[in-house]
Short mmCIF file of C-alpha atoms and ligand atoms in Angstrom, two decimals:
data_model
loop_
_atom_site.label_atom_id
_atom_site.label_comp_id
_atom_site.label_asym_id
_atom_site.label_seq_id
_atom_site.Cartn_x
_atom_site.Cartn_y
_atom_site.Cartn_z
CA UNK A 1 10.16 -23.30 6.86
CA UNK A 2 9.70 -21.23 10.17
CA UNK A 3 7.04 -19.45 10.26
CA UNK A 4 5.20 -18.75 13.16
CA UNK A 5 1.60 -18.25 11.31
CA UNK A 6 2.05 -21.60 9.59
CA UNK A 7 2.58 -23.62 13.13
CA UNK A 8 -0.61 -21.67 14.53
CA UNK A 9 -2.67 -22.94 11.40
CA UNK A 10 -0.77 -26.84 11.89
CA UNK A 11 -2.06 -26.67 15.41
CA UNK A 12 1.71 -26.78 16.35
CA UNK A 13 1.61 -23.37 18.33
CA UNK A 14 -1.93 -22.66 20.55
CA UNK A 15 -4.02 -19.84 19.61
CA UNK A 16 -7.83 -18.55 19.96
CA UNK A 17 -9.82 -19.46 17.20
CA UNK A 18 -12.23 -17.26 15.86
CA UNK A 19 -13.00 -18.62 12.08
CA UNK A 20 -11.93 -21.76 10.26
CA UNK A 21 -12.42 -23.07 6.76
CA UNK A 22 -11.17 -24.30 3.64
CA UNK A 23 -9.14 -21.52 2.73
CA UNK A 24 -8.22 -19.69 6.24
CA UNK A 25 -7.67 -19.79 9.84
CA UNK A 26 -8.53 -16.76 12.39
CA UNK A 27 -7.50 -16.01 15.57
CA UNK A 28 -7.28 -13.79 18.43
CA UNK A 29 -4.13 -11.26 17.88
CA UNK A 30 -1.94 -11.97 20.88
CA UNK A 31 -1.25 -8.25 21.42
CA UNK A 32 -4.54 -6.98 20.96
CA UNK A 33 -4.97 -3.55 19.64
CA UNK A 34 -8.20 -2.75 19.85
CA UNK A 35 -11.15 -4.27 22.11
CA UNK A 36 -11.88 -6.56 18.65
CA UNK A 37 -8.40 -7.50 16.90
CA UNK A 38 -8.39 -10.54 15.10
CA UNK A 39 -5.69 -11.90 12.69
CA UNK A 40 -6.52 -13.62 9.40
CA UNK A 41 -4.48 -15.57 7.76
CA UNK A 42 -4.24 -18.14 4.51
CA UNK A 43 -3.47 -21.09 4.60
CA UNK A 44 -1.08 -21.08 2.19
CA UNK A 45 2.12 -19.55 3.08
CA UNK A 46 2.35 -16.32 0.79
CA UNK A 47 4.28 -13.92 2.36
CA UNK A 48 2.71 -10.89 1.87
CA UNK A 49 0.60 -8.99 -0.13
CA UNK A 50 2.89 -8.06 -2.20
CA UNK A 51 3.43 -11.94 -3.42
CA UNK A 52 -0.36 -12.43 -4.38
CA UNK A 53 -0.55 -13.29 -8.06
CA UNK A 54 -3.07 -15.00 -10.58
CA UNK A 55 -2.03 -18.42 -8.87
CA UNK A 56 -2.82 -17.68 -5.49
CA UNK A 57 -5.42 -14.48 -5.19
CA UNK A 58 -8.38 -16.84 -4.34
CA UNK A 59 -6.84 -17.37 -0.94
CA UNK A 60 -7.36 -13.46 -0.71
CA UNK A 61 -11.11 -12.97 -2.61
CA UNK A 62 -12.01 -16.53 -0.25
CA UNK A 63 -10.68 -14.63 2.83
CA UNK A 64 -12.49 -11.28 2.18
CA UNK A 65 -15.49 -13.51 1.66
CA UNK A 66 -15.16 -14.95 5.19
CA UNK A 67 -14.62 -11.08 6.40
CA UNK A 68 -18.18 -9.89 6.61
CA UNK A 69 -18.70 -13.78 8.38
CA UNK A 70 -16.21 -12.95 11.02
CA UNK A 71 -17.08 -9.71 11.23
CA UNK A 72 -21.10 -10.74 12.16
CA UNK A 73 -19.79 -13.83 14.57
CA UNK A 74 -17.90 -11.21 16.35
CA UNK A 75 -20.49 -8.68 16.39
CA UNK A 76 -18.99 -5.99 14.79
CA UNK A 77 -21.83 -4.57 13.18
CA UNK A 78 -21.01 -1.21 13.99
CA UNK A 79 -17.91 -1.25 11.72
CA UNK A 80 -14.01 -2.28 11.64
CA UNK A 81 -10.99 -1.77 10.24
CA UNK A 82 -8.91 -4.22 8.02
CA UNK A 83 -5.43 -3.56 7.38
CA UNK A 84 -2.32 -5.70 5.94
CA UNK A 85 1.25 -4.61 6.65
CA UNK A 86 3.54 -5.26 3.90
CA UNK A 87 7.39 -5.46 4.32
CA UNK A 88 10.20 -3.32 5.92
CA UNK A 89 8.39 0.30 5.34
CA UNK A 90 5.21 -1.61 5.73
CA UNK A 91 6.44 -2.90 9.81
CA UNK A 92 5.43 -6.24 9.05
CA UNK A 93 6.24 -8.29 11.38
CA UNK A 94 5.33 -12.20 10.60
CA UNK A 95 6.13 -12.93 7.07
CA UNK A 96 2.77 -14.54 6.45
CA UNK A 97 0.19 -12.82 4.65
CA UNK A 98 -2.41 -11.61 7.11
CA UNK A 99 -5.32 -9.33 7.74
CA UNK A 100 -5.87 -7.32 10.91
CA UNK A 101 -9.49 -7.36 12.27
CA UNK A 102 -10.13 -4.67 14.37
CA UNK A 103 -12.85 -3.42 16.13
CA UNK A 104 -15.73 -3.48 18.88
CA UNK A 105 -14.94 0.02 19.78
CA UNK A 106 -14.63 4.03 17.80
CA UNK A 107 -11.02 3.31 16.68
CA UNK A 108 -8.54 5.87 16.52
CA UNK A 109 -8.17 8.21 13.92
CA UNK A 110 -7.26 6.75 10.46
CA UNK A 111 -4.09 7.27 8.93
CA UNK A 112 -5.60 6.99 5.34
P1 LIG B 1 2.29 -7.51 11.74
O1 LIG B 1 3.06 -6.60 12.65
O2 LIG B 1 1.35 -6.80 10.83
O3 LIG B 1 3.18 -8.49 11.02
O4 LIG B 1 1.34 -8.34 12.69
C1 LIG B 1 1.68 -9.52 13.32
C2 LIG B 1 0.68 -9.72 14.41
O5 LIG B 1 0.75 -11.06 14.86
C3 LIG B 1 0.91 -8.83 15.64
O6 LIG B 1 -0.26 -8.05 15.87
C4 LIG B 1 1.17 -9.82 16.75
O7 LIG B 1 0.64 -9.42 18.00
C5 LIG B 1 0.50 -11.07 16.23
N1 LIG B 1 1.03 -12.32 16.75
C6 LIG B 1 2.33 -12.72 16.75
N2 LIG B 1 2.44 -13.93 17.32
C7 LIG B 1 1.17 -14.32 17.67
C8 LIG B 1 0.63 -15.47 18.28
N3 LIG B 1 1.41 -16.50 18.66
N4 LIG B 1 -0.69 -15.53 18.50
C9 LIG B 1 -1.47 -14.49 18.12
N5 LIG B 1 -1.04 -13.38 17.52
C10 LIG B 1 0.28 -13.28 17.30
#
């Protein structure tokens, strides 16, 4: 399979790592936008959050666990933003399930 997400995670492609365990991988967002933007990602290959299901959601409850960890290693105490992109309408881009980190700065307005 080609998928750019799963060659970061296999060490294949080089990236900044920010967070590590059993369940994901984090990384500097090569495009940063924000001061803070980090991208979280399973490491499973699901391909979006639209494909989570009884089988695989503790990838998604073990990464939202390791949110709050990532958050405090990157000193983002005074608040983030996470957001997942989800398909066409969605502009997802890399068809790996993954979280955007953002922060370390007010953020623009919210769209929700
Ligand atoms: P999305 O548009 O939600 O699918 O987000 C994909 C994100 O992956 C974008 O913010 C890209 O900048 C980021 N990205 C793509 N390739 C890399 C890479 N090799 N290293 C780090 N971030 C990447």
């Amino acid at each position: 399979m080609d998928c750019i997400f799963c060659a970061i995670i296999a060490g294949e492609i080089p990236s900044t790592k920010v967070w590590e365990d059993e369940y994901c991988y984090a990384f500097k967002d090569i495009a940063p936008l924000a001061k803070e933007h980090t991208v979280i990602v399973p490491k499973a290959h699901i391909e979006s959050a639209d494909k989570i299901y009884a089988g695989n959601s503790v990838y998604v409850a073990k990464i939202f666990e390791a949110i709050p960890k990532i958050a405090a290693a990157l000193d983002l105490g005074d608040g983030y933003r996470v957001i997942t992109n989800i398909g066409e309408n969605g502009c997802q881009s890399v068809k790996h399930l993954h979280f955007h980190l953002l922060g370390g700065e007010k953020l623009p307005e919210k769209i929700v």
